[in-house]
Amino acid sequence: MAAQAPVVQPALVNPSTSKEIAFVSDTQAPMWIENVFLKANQNQRATRLIFEDIVKTKPRAAYILGDVVALGYRNSKWKNMDKCIQQCRESGVDVYAVLGNHDVMSRAKKGELNFQKRFPEHVRTGYVSVMDSVAVVLVNSNFSKLTTEDINHQQAWYEETVIKLDKDPAVKAVIVTCHHAPYTNSKIVGSSKAVQDHFVPAFQKSNKSVLFITGHSHNFEHFKKSGKHFLVIGGGGGLHQPIGTNLEDISTNYKPMFHYLTVLREKNNLLIISHFLKDDFSGVEKQYSFSAAIP
């Protein structure tokens, strides 16, 4: 009988008191077929070093924006990420996640089951996490794996939730997240029209919604649409993808291979900082940063 996959417990030993929150995406180890087309670069080591830095930074919570592992249904693929997630939780960092395409690839039900064991707070048709008056909305952009009923339910929930958060005086800012990027210059995956249609409109209408953060494209990209910020942070360990120049990317001169993001509310602003792994793997540094005003 095959050994059961370890279940990473969500309980915190000493909860972090930090007001920072972290975001990382596409932590999956490369698959052999991907290595045929893209260049590997100690990817699993990069993921480990990124999580070691997250533990060192000790944000209040870390959000993984999909493609946690290469094949969610295979227990063996979770071995390294289980260690990273457990290290975060043991250091007092809450860990939340949203499904990516690799997490539900091939055997979707088994993949979701393994995913749910690690992230029991997760709801496949959307959920909310609030840290220091910043609400993070996590929605499922794997539309091909959802039924029509699921899609309609999530859409109604999402639009209603964004409106409620706008009216909630305890919430100062809203960050919307999913896996697939509505805008990207990646030559491998491209922009998601479905995300543009389903999630961007309510985000743009929301007064408190400030950031839209995704992965899927294994790059760092920063777009601004109608005055609002869209970030792609798919540098958690997947193979780096080539990008074009079709869309105007504010971060043209900042293209680290491996990276994660922290966000901190400072009065009426969100301070966004990208942390990148140095090319020689000698450490993680901060470089790209900007402030986003909270209305």
PDB file of C-alpha atoms in Angstrom:
ATOM      1  CA  MET A   1       0.000   0.000   0.000  1.00  0.00           C
ATOM      2  CA  ALA A   2       1.342   3.416  -0.932  1.00  0.00           C
ATOM      3  CA  ALA A   3       2.314   5.676   1.950  1.00  0.00           C
ATOM      4  CA  GLN A   4      -0.141   8.419   2.803  1.00  0.00           C
ATOM      5  CA  ALA A   5       0.895  11.981   1.983  1.00  0.00           C
ATOM      6  CA  PRO A   6       1.807  13.972   5.091  1.00  0.00           C
ATOM      7  CA  VAL A   7      -0.775  16.523   6.083  1.00  0.00           C
ATOM      8  CA  VAL A   8       0.698  19.928   6.854  1.00  0.00           C
ATOM      9  CA  GLN A   9      -1.086  21.246   9.906  1.00  0.00           C
ATOM     10  CA  PRO A  10      -2.255  24.876   9.817  1.00  0.00           C
ATOM     11  CA  ALA A  11      -1.842  25.472  13.544  1.00  0.00           C
ATOM     12  CA  LEU A  12       0.667  28.167  14.445  1.00  0.00           C
ATOM     13  CA  VAL A  13       3.184  27.755  17.263  1.00  0.00           C
ATOM     14  CA  ASN A  14       3.942  31.439  17.779  1.00  0.00           C
ATOM     15  CA  PRO A  15       1.841  33.579  15.428  1.00  0.00           C
ATOM     16  CA  SER A  16       3.779  36.380  13.786  1.00  0.00           C
ATOM     17  CA  THR A  17       2.907  39.887  14.927  1.00  0.00           C
ATOM     18  CA  SER A  18       4.166  41.448  11.696  1.00  0.00           C
ATOM     19  CA  LYS A  19       1.812  43.527   9.582  1.00  0.00           C
ATOM     20  CA  GLU A  20       3.513  42.463   6.349  1.00  0.00           C
ATOM     21  CA  ILE A  21       1.981  39.817   4.120  1.00  0.00           C
ATOM     22  CA  ALA A  22       3.863  37.858   1.468  1.00  0.00           C
ATOM     23  CA  PHE A  23       2.896  36.521  -1.950  1.00  0.00           C
ATOM     24  CA  VAL A  24       4.698  33.865  -3.988  1.00  0.00           C
ATOM     25  CA  SER A  25       3.598  31.862  -7.019  1.00  0.00           C
ATOM     26  CA  ASP A  26       4.561  28.961  -9.257  1.00  0.00           C
ATOM     27  CA  THR A  27       6.703  27.051  -6.800  1.00  0.00           C
ATOM     28  CA  GLN A  28       6.373  23.819  -8.764  1.00  0.00           C
ATOM     29  CA  ALA A  29       9.484  21.833  -9.618  1.00  0.00           C
ATOM     30  CA  PRO A  30      10.130  21.595 -13.372  1.00  0.00           C
ATOM     31  CA  MET A  31       8.636  18.664 -15.275  1.00  0.00           C
ATOM     32  CA  TRP A  32      10.874  16.764 -17.676  1.00  0.00           C
ATOM     33  CA  ILE A  33       8.908  17.926 -20.721  1.00  0.00           C
ATOM     34  CA  GLU A  34       9.371  21.563 -19.679  1.00  0.00           C
ATOM     35  CA  ASN A  35      13.134  21.069 -19.565  1.00  0.00           C
ATOM     36  CA  VAL A  36      13.055  20.237 -23.275  1.00  0.00           C
ATOM     37  CA  PHE A  37      11.897  23.765 -24.129  1.00  0.00           C
ATOM     38  CA  LEU A  38      13.037  25.913 -21.208  1.00  0.00           C
ATOM     39  CA  LYS A  39      16.294  26.183 -19.269  1.00  0.00           C
ATOM     40  CA  ALA A  40      16.486  24.850 -15.706  1.00  0.00           C
ATOM     41  CA  ASN A  41      18.516  26.679 -13.086  1.00  0.00           C
ATOM     42  CA  GLN A  42      18.593  24.901  -9.711  1.00  0.00           C
ATOM     43  CA  ASN A  43      14.856  25.544  -9.473  1.00  0.00           C
ATOM     44  CA  GLN A  44      14.068  23.468  -6.399  1.00  0.00           C
ATOM     45  CA  ARG A  45      16.984  25.043  -4.554  1.00  0.00           C
ATOM     46  CA  ALA A  46      15.635  28.469  -5.535  1.00  0.00           C
ATOM     47  CA  THR A  47      12.226  27.624  -4.028  1.00  0.00           C
ATOM     48  CA  ARG A  48      13.851  26.457  -0.812  1.00  0.00           C
ATOM     49  CA  LEU A  49      15.910  29.659  -0.525  1.00  0.00           C
ATOM     50  CA  ILE A  50      12.861  31.828  -1.188  1.00  0.00           C
ATOM     51  CA  PHE A  51      10.916  30.136   1.605  1.00  0.00           C
ATOM     52  CA  GLU A  52      13.892  30.364   3.935  1.00  0.00           C
ATOM     53  CA  ASP A  53      13.845  34.108   3.344  1.00  0.00           C
ATOM     54  CA  ILE A  54      10.089  34.282   3.918  1.00  0.00           C
ATOM     55  CA  VAL A  55      10.620  32.517   7.245  1.00  0.00           C
ATOM     56  CA  LYS A  56      13.397  34.991   8.061  1.00  0.00           C
ATOM     57  CA  THR A  57      11.204  37.965   7.108  1.00  0.00           C
ATOM     58  CA  LYS A  58       8.334  36.400   9.087  1.00  0.00           C
ATOM     59  CA  PRO A  59       5.296  38.122   7.538  1.00  0.00           C
ATOM     60  CA  ARG A  60       1.906  37.642   9.172  1.00  0.00           C
ATOM     61  CA  ALA A  61       0.836  35.399   6.300  1.00  0.00           C
ATOM     62  CA  ALA A  62       2.103  33.988   3.009  1.00  0.00           C
ATOM     63  CA  TYR A  63      -0.174  33.439   0.009  1.00  0.00           C
ATOM     64  CA  ILE A  64       0.810  30.937  -2.700  1.00  0.00           C
ATOM     65  CA  LEU A  65      -0.930  31.884  -5.935  1.00  0.00           C
ATOM     66  CA  GLY A  66      -1.162  28.506  -7.589  1.00  0.00           C
ATOM     67  CA  ASP A  67       1.022  25.809  -9.139  1.00  0.00           C
ATOM     68  CA  VAL A  68       2.248  24.876  -5.698  1.00  0.00           C
ATOM     69  CA  VAL A  69       3.548  21.608  -7.155  1.00  0.00           C
ATOM     70  CA  ALA A  70       4.037  20.180 -10.636  1.00  0.00           C
ATOM     71  CA  LEU A  71       1.345  17.498 -10.381  1.00  0.00           C
ATOM     72  CA  GLY A  72      -1.037  17.904  -7.473  1.00  0.00           C
ATOM     73  CA  TYR A  73      -2.345  14.333  -7.551  1.00  0.00           C
ATOM     74  CA  ARG A  74       1.087  12.782  -7.007  1.00  0.00           C
ATOM     75  CA  ASN A  75       2.016  12.566  -3.321  1.00  0.00           C
ATOM     76  CA  SER A  76       5.730  12.497  -4.117  1.00  0.00           C
ATOM     77  CA  LYS A  77       5.547  15.931  -5.741  1.00  0.00           C
ATOM     78  CA  TRP A  78       4.502  17.472  -2.419  1.00  0.00           C
ATOM     79  CA  LYS A  79       7.553  16.322  -0.437  1.00  0.00           C
ATOM     80  CA  ASN A  80       9.679  19.466  -0.803  1.00  0.00           C
ATOM     81  CA  MET A  81       6.807  21.944  -0.602  1.00  0.00           C
ATOM     82  CA  ASP A  82       5.454  20.235   2.521  1.00  0.00           C
ATOM     83  CA  LYS A  83       8.740  21.102   4.216  1.00  0.00           C
ATOM     84  CA  CYS A  84       8.577  24.736   3.056  1.00  0.00           C
ATOM     85  CA  ILE A  85       4.974  25.158   4.180  1.00  0.00           C
ATOM     86  CA  GLN A  86       5.640  23.479   7.521  1.00  0.00           C
ATOM     87  CA  GLN A  87       8.661  25.733   8.172  1.00  0.00           C
ATOM     88  CA  CYS A  88       6.490  28.790   7.616  1.00  0.00           C
ATOM     89  CA  ARG A  89       3.771  27.604   9.969  1.00  0.00           C
ATOM     90  CA  GLU A  90       6.244  26.547  12.638  1.00  0.00           C
ATOM     91  CA  SER A  91       7.748  30.051  12.525  1.00  0.00           C
ATOM     92  CA  GLY A  92       4.316  31.633  13.011  1.00  0.00           C
ATOM     93  CA  VAL A  93       3.502  32.460   9.386  1.00  0.00           C
ATOM     94  CA  ASP A  94       0.000  31.552   8.194  1.00  0.00           C
ATOM     95  CA  VAL A  95       0.008  29.962   4.732  1.00  0.00           C
ATOM     96  CA  TYR A  96      -2.924  30.195   2.306  1.00  0.00           C
ATOM     97  CA  ALA A  97      -3.154  29.209  -1.348  1.00  0.00           C
ATOM     98  CA  VAL A  98      -5.271  29.215  -4.475  1.00  0.00           C
ATOM     99  CA  LEU A  99      -5.337  26.459  -7.100  1.00  0.00           C
ATOM    100  CA  GLY A 100      -3.169  26.650 -10.197  1.00  0.00           C
ATOM    101  CA  ASN A 101      -3.406  24.560 -13.354  1.00  0.00           C
ATOM    102  CA  HIS A 102      -0.612  22.196 -12.271  1.00  0.00           C
ATOM    103  CA  ASP A 103      -2.348  21.534  -8.962  1.00  0.00           C
ATOM    104  CA  VAL A 104      -5.336  20.051 -10.830  1.00  0.00           C
ATOM    105  CA  MET A 105      -3.503  18.643 -13.855  1.00  0.00           C
ATOM    106  CA  SER A 106      -4.415  15.132 -15.101  1.00  0.00           C
ATOM    107  CA  ARG A 107      -6.316  13.882 -12.033  1.00  0.00           C
ATOM    108  CA  ALA A 108      -8.112  16.974 -10.814  1.00  0.00           C
ATOM    109  CA  LYS A 109     -10.090  15.433  -7.934  1.00  0.00           C
ATOM    110  CA  LYS A 110      -7.020  13.764  -6.411  1.00  0.00           C
ATOM    111  CA  GLY A 111      -5.049  16.971  -6.929  1.00  0.00           C
ATOM    112  CA  GLU A 112      -7.693  19.038  -5.147  1.00  0.00           C
ATOM    113  CA  LEU A 113      -7.847  16.507  -2.313  1.00  0.00           C
ATOM    114  CA  ASN A 114      -4.095  16.754  -1.740  1.00  0.00           C
ATOM    115  CA  PHE A 115      -4.312  20.540  -1.996  1.00  0.00           C
ATOM    116  CA  GLN A 116      -7.167  20.765   0.518  1.00  0.00           C
ATOM    117  CA  LYS A 117      -5.241  18.690   3.060  1.00  0.00           C
ATOM    118  CA  ARG A 118      -2.504  21.297   3.073  1.00  0.00           C
ATOM    119  CA  PHE A 119      -4.770  24.347   2.913  1.00  0.00           C
ATOM    120  CA  PRO A 120      -7.963  23.513   4.875  1.00  0.00           C
ATOM    121  CA  GLU A 121      -9.187  27.125   4.762  1.00  0.00           C
ATOM    122  CA  HIS A 122      -9.265  26.992   0.956  1.00  0.00           C
ATOM    123  CA  VAL A 123     -12.622  27.153  -0.834  1.00  0.00           C
ATOM    124  CA  ARG A 124     -12.504  26.133  -4.499  1.00  0.00           C
ATOM    125  CA  THR A 125     -15.058  28.793  -5.514  1.00  0.00           C
ATOM    126  CA  GLY A 126     -13.416  31.660  -3.674  1.00  0.00           C
ATOM    127  CA  TYR A 127     -12.579  32.778  -0.146  1.00  0.00           C
ATOM    128  CA  VAL A 128     -11.239  35.797   1.747  1.00  0.00           C
ATOM    129  CA  SER A 129      -8.400  36.282   4.200  1.00  0.00           C
ATOM    130  CA  VAL A 130      -8.044  39.558   6.144  1.00  0.00           C
ATOM    131  CA  MET A 131      -4.745  40.691   7.681  1.00  0.00           C
ATOM    132  CA  ASP A 132      -4.300  44.106   9.311  1.00  0.00           C
ATOM    133  CA  SER A 133      -7.358  45.559   7.562  1.00  0.00           C
ATOM    134  CA  VAL A 134      -6.134  44.311   4.156  1.00  0.00           C
ATOM    135  CA  ALA A 135      -8.516  41.812   2.578  1.00  0.00           C
ATOM    136  CA  VAL A 136      -7.044  39.246   0.187  1.00  0.00           C
ATOM    137  CA  VAL A 137      -9.646  37.737  -2.139  1.00  0.00           C
ATOM    138  CA  LEU A 138      -8.585  34.373  -3.580  1.00  0.00           C
ATOM    139  CA  VAL A 139     -10.542  33.089  -6.583  1.00  0.00           C
ATOM    140  CA  ASN A 140     -10.223  30.038  -8.811  1.00  0.00           C
ATOM    141  CA  SER A 141      -9.222  30.778 -12.402  1.00  0.00           C
ATOM    142  CA  ASN A 142      -9.143  27.120 -13.520  1.00  0.00           C
ATOM    143  CA  PHE A 143     -12.401  27.579 -15.414  1.00  0.00           C
ATOM    144  CA  SER A 144     -11.963  24.410 -17.467  1.00  0.00           C
ATOM    145  CA  LYS A 145     -12.037  22.371 -14.233  1.00  0.00           C
ATOM    146  CA  LEU A 146     -15.189  24.067 -12.894  1.00  0.00           C
ATOM    147  CA  THR A 147     -18.771  23.249 -13.792  1.00  0.00           C
ATOM    148  CA  THR A 148     -21.087  25.965 -15.108  1.00  0.00           C
ATOM    149  CA  GLU A 149     -22.762  25.940 -11.706  1.00  0.00           C
ATOM    150  CA  ASP A 150     -19.378  26.399  -9.980  1.00  0.00           C
ATOM    151  CA  ILE A 151     -18.471  29.293 -12.268  1.00  0.00           C
ATOM    152  CA  ASN A 152     -21.791  31.045 -11.708  1.00  0.00           C
ATOM    153  CA  HIS A 153     -21.608  30.497  -7.954  1.00  0.00           C
ATOM    154  CA  GLN A 154     -18.074  31.867  -7.756  1.00  0.00           C
ATOM    155  CA  GLN A 155     -18.948  34.856  -9.933  1.00  0.00           C
ATOM    156  CA  ALA A 156     -21.912  35.826  -7.765  1.00  0.00           C
ATOM    157  CA  TRP A 157     -19.904  35.312  -4.584  1.00  0.00           C
ATOM    158  CA  TYR A 158     -16.934  37.303  -5.910  1.00  0.00           C
ATOM    159  CA  GLU A 159     -18.943  40.316  -7.052  1.00  0.00           C
ATOM    160  CA  GLU A 160     -20.985  40.370  -3.834  1.00  0.00           C
ATOM    161  CA  THR A 161     -17.851  39.990  -1.693  1.00  0.00           C
ATOM    162  CA  VAL A 162     -16.005  42.883  -3.328  1.00  0.00           C
ATOM    163  CA  ILE A 163     -19.041  45.127  -2.754  1.00  0.00           C
ATOM    164  CA  LYS A 164     -19.278  44.042   0.906  1.00  0.00           C
ATOM    165  CA  LEU A 165     -15.580  44.692   1.476  1.00  0.00           C
ATOM    166  CA  ASP A 166     -15.970  48.168  -0.008  1.00  0.00           C
ATOM    167  CA  LYS A 167     -18.659  48.880   2.594  1.00  0.00           C
ATOM    168  CA  ASP A 168     -16.819  47.292   5.534  1.00  0.00           C
ATOM    169  CA  PRO A 169     -15.169  50.043   7.641  1.00  0.00           C
ATOM    170  CA  ALA A 170     -12.745  47.506   9.119  1.00  0.00           C
ATOM    171  CA  VAL A 171     -11.251  46.856   5.671  1.00  0.00           C
ATOM    172  CA  LYS A 172      -8.970  49.569   4.294  1.00  0.00           C
ATOM    173  CA  ALA A 173      -7.703  47.888   1.113  1.00  0.00           C
ATOM    174  CA  VAL A 174      -8.529  44.886  -1.073  1.00  0.00           C
ATOM    175  CA  ILE A 175      -6.112  42.679  -3.025  1.00  0.00           C
ATOM    176  CA  VAL A 176      -7.584  40.299  -5.612  1.00  0.00           C
ATOM    177  CA  THR A 177      -5.623  37.157  -6.475  1.00  0.00           C
ATOM    178  CA  CYS A 178      -5.930  34.146  -8.730  1.00  0.00           C
ATOM    179  CA  HIS A 179      -3.482  31.992 -10.659  1.00  0.00           C
ATOM    180  CA  HIS A 180      -3.875  32.978 -14.314  1.00  0.00           C
ATOM    181  CA  ALA A 181      -2.712  36.465 -15.255  1.00  0.00           C
ATOM    182  CA  PRO A 182      -5.222  38.745 -16.970  1.00  0.00           C
ATOM    183  CA  TYR A 183      -2.268  40.560 -18.549  1.00  0.00           C
ATOM    184  CA  THR A 184       1.158  39.163 -19.370  1.00  0.00           C
ATOM    185  CA  ASN A 185       3.787  39.332 -22.087  1.00  0.00           C
ATOM    186  CA  SER A 186       4.750  35.676 -21.591  1.00  0.00           C
ATOM    187  CA  LYS A 187       5.289  33.908 -24.898  1.00  0.00           C
ATOM    188  CA  ILE A 188       4.358  30.590 -23.266  1.00  0.00           C
ATOM    189  CA  VAL A 189       1.015  31.205 -21.540  1.00  0.00           C
ATOM    190  CA  GLY A 190      -0.325  34.603 -22.647  1.00  0.00           C
ATOM    191  CA  SER A 191      -2.997  36.800 -21.077  1.00  0.00           C
ATOM    192  CA  SER A 192      -6.161  35.153 -19.741  1.00  0.00           C
ATOM    193  CA  LYS A 193      -9.271  36.491 -21.467  1.00  0.00           C
ATOM    194  CA  ALA A 194     -11.410  34.539 -18.984  1.00  0.00           C
ATOM    195  CA  VAL A 195      -9.846  36.347 -16.020  1.00  0.00           C
ATOM    196  CA  GLN A 196     -10.277  39.658 -17.827  1.00  0.00           C
ATOM    197  CA  ASP A 197     -13.970  38.889 -18.283  1.00  0.00           C
ATOM    198  CA  HIS A 198     -14.760  37.321 -14.896  1.00  0.00           C
ATOM    199  CA  PHE A 199     -12.584  39.083 -12.336  1.00  0.00           C
ATOM    200  CA  VAL A 200     -11.179  42.351 -13.673  1.00  0.00           C
ATOM    201  CA  PRO A 201     -14.482  44.317 -14.038  1.00  0.00           C
ATOM    202  CA  ALA A 202     -15.495  44.056 -10.355  1.00  0.00           C
ATOM    203  CA  PHE A 203     -11.910  44.802  -9.334  1.00  0.00           C
ATOM    204  CA  GLN A 204     -11.886  47.959 -11.440  1.00  0.00           C
ATOM    205  CA  LYS A 205     -15.249  49.095 -10.052  1.00  0.00           C
ATOM    206  CA  SER A 206     -14.265  48.520  -6.430  1.00  0.00           C
ATOM    207  CA  ASN A 207     -13.136  51.617  -4.595  1.00  0.00           C
ATOM    208  CA  LYS A 208     -10.877  49.755  -2.161  1.00  0.00           C
ATOM    209  CA  SER A 209      -9.375  47.247  -4.602  1.00  0.00           C
ATOM    210  CA  VAL A 210      -5.783  48.354  -5.107  1.00  0.00           C
ATOM    211  CA  LEU A 211      -3.779  45.345  -6.363  1.00  0.00           C
ATOM    212  CA  PHE A 212      -4.489  42.388  -8.632  1.00  0.00           C
ATOM    213  CA  ILE A 213      -1.746  39.776  -8.134  1.00  0.00           C
ATOM    214  CA  THR A 214      -1.330  36.575 -10.145  1.00  0.00           C
ATOM    215  CA  GLY A 215       1.220  34.039 -11.351  1.00  0.00           C
ATOM    216  CA  HIS A 216       1.141  31.495 -14.220  1.00  0.00           C
ATOM    217  CA  SER A 217       3.578  33.586 -16.258  1.00  0.00           C
ATOM    218  CA  HIS A 218       6.987  32.744 -14.773  1.00  0.00           C
ATOM    219  CA  ASN A 219       8.152  36.335 -14.704  1.00  0.00           C
ATOM    220  CA  PHE A 220       7.855  39.562 -12.757  1.00  0.00           C
ATOM    221  CA  GLU A 221       5.567  41.987 -14.598  1.00  0.00           C
ATOM    222  CA  HIS A 222       3.825  45.200 -13.567  1.00  0.00           C
ATOM    223  CA  PHE A 223       0.951  46.672 -15.535  1.00  0.00           C
ATOM    224  CA  LYS A 224      -1.288  49.614 -14.780  1.00  0.00           C
ATOM    225  CA  LYS A 225      -4.824  49.648 -16.152  1.00  0.00           C
ATOM    226  CA  SER A 226      -7.291  52.474 -15.467  1.00  0.00           C
ATOM    227  CA  GLY A 227      -5.117  53.645 -12.591  1.00  0.00           C
ATOM    228  CA  LYS A 228      -4.898  50.236 -10.867  1.00  0.00           C
ATOM    229  CA  HIS A 229      -1.938  47.884 -10.457  1.00  0.00           C
ATOM    230  CA  PHE A 230      -1.667  44.378 -11.904  1.00  0.00           C
ATOM    231  CA  LEU A 231       1.344  42.317 -10.813  1.00  0.00           C
ATOM    232  CA  VAL A 232       2.593  38.987 -12.146  1.00  0.00           C
ATOM    233  CA  ILE A 233       4.912  37.244  -9.672  1.00  0.00           C
ATOM    234  CA  GLY A 234       5.457  33.756 -11.096  1.00  0.00           C
ATOM    235  CA  GLY A 235       9.032  33.469  -9.856  1.00  0.00           C
ATOM    236  CA  GLY A 236       8.663  30.947  -7.043  1.00  0.00           C
ATOM    237  CA  GLY A 237      10.688  28.218  -8.707  1.00  0.00           C
ATOM    238  CA  GLY A 238       9.181  27.319 -12.082  1.00  0.00           C
ATOM    239  CA  LEU A 239      11.202  27.537 -15.274  1.00  0.00           C
ATOM    240  CA  HIS A 240      11.675  31.125 -16.448  1.00  0.00           C
ATOM    241  CA  GLN A 241       9.580  31.971 -19.519  1.00  0.00           C
ATOM    242  CA  PRO A 242      10.506  34.232 -22.458  1.00  0.00           C
ATOM    243  CA  ILE A 243       8.483  37.434 -22.715  1.00  0.00           C
ATOM    244  CA  GLY A 244       7.580  39.870 -25.460  1.00  0.00           C
ATOM    245  CA  THR A 245       6.694  43.553 -25.427  1.00  0.00           C
ATOM    246  CA  ASN A 246       3.071  43.671 -26.583  1.00  0.00           C
ATOM    247  CA  LEU A 247       1.805  45.188 -23.343  1.00  0.00           C
ATOM    248  CA  GLU A 248       3.424  48.160 -21.619  1.00  0.00           C
ATOM    249  CA  ASP A 249       5.260  46.728 -18.625  1.00  0.00           C
ATOM    250  CA  ILE A 250       6.281  49.265 -15.973  1.00  0.00           C
ATOM    251  CA  SER A 251       8.954  46.896 -14.639  1.00  0.00           C
ATOM    252  CA  THR A 252      10.850  46.582 -17.926  1.00  0.00           C
ATOM    253  CA  ASN A 253      14.285  46.785 -16.288  1.00  0.00           C
ATOM    254  CA  TYR A 254      13.482  44.421 -13.430  1.00  0.00           C
ATOM    255  CA  LYS A 255      13.313  40.800 -14.553  1.00  0.00           C
ATOM    256  CA  PRO A 256      14.667  38.508 -11.815  1.00  0.00           C
ATOM    257  CA  MET A 257      14.356  34.785 -12.364  1.00  0.00           C
ATOM    258  CA  PHE A 258      13.224  33.950  -8.809  1.00  0.00           C
ATOM    259  CA  HIS A 259      11.316  36.273  -6.503  1.00  0.00           C
ATOM    260  CA  TYR A 260       8.462  36.865  -4.079  1.00  0.00           C
ATOM    261  CA  LEU A 261       6.476  39.879  -2.909  1.00  0.00           C
ATOM    262  CA  THR A 262       5.670  41.571   0.397  1.00  0.00           C
ATOM    263  CA  VAL A 263       2.902  44.094   1.020  1.00  0.00           C
ATOM    264  CA  LEU A 264       2.604  46.383   4.036  1.00  0.00           C
ATOM    265  CA  ARG A 265      -0.118  48.890   4.813  1.00  0.00           C
ATOM    266  CA  GLU A 266       1.267  52.226   5.963  1.00  0.00           C
ATOM    267  CA  LYS A 267      -1.663  54.491   6.823  1.00  0.00           C
ATOM    268  CA  ASN A 268      -3.267  55.334   3.461  1.00  0.00           C
ATOM    269  CA  ASN A 269      -0.785  53.489   1.272  1.00  0.00           C
ATOM    270  CA  LEU A 270       0.268  49.959   0.476  1.00  0.00           C
ATOM    271  CA  LEU A 271       4.036  49.514   0.244  1.00  0.00           C
ATOM    272  CA  ILE A 272       4.840  46.768  -2.272  1.00  0.00           C
ATOM    273  CA  ILE A 273       8.359  45.296  -2.340  1.00  0.00           C
ATOM    274  CA  SER A 274       9.772  42.567  -4.577  1.00  0.00           C
ATOM    275  CA  HIS A 275      12.422  40.319  -3.010  1.00  0.00           C
ATOM    276  CA  PHE A 276      14.667  38.577  -5.544  1.00  0.00           C
ATOM    277  CA  LEU A 277      17.137  35.720  -5.352  1.00  0.00           C
ATOM    278  CA  LYS A 278      20.584  36.838  -6.491  1.00  0.00           C
ATOM    279  CA  ASP A 279      21.934  35.213  -9.644  1.00  0.00           C
ATOM    280  CA  ASP A 280      24.690  33.433  -7.700  1.00  0.00           C
ATOM    281  CA  PHE A 281      22.131  32.124  -5.159  1.00  0.00           C
ATOM    282  CA  SER A 282      24.072  33.839  -2.347  1.00  0.00           C
ATOM    283  CA  GLY A 283      21.008  35.498  -0.843  1.00  0.00           C
ATOM    284  CA  VAL A 284      17.762  37.364  -1.327  1.00  0.00           C
ATOM    285  CA  GLU A 285      17.643  41.143  -1.727  1.00  0.00           C
ATOM    286  CA  LYS A 286      14.952  43.799  -2.061  1.00  0.00           C
ATOM    287  CA  GLN A 287      14.907  45.958  -5.155  1.00  0.00           C
ATOM    288  CA  TYR A 288      11.705  46.816  -6.995  1.00  0.00           C
ATOM    289  CA  SER A 289       9.195  48.714  -4.865  1.00  0.00           C
ATOM    290  CA  PHE A 290       6.362  51.196  -5.152  1.00  0.00           C
ATOM    291  CA  SER A 291       3.450  52.604  -3.139  1.00  0.00           C
ATOM    292  CA  ALA A 292      -0.196  52.271  -4.048  1.00  0.00           C
ATOM    293  CA  ALA A 293      -2.583  54.799  -2.553  1.00  0.00           C
ATOM    294  CA  ILE A 294      -5.595  53.557  -0.613  1.00  0.00           C
ATOM    295  CA  PRO A 295      -8.669  55.664  -1.511  1.00  0.00           C
TER     296      PRO A 295
END
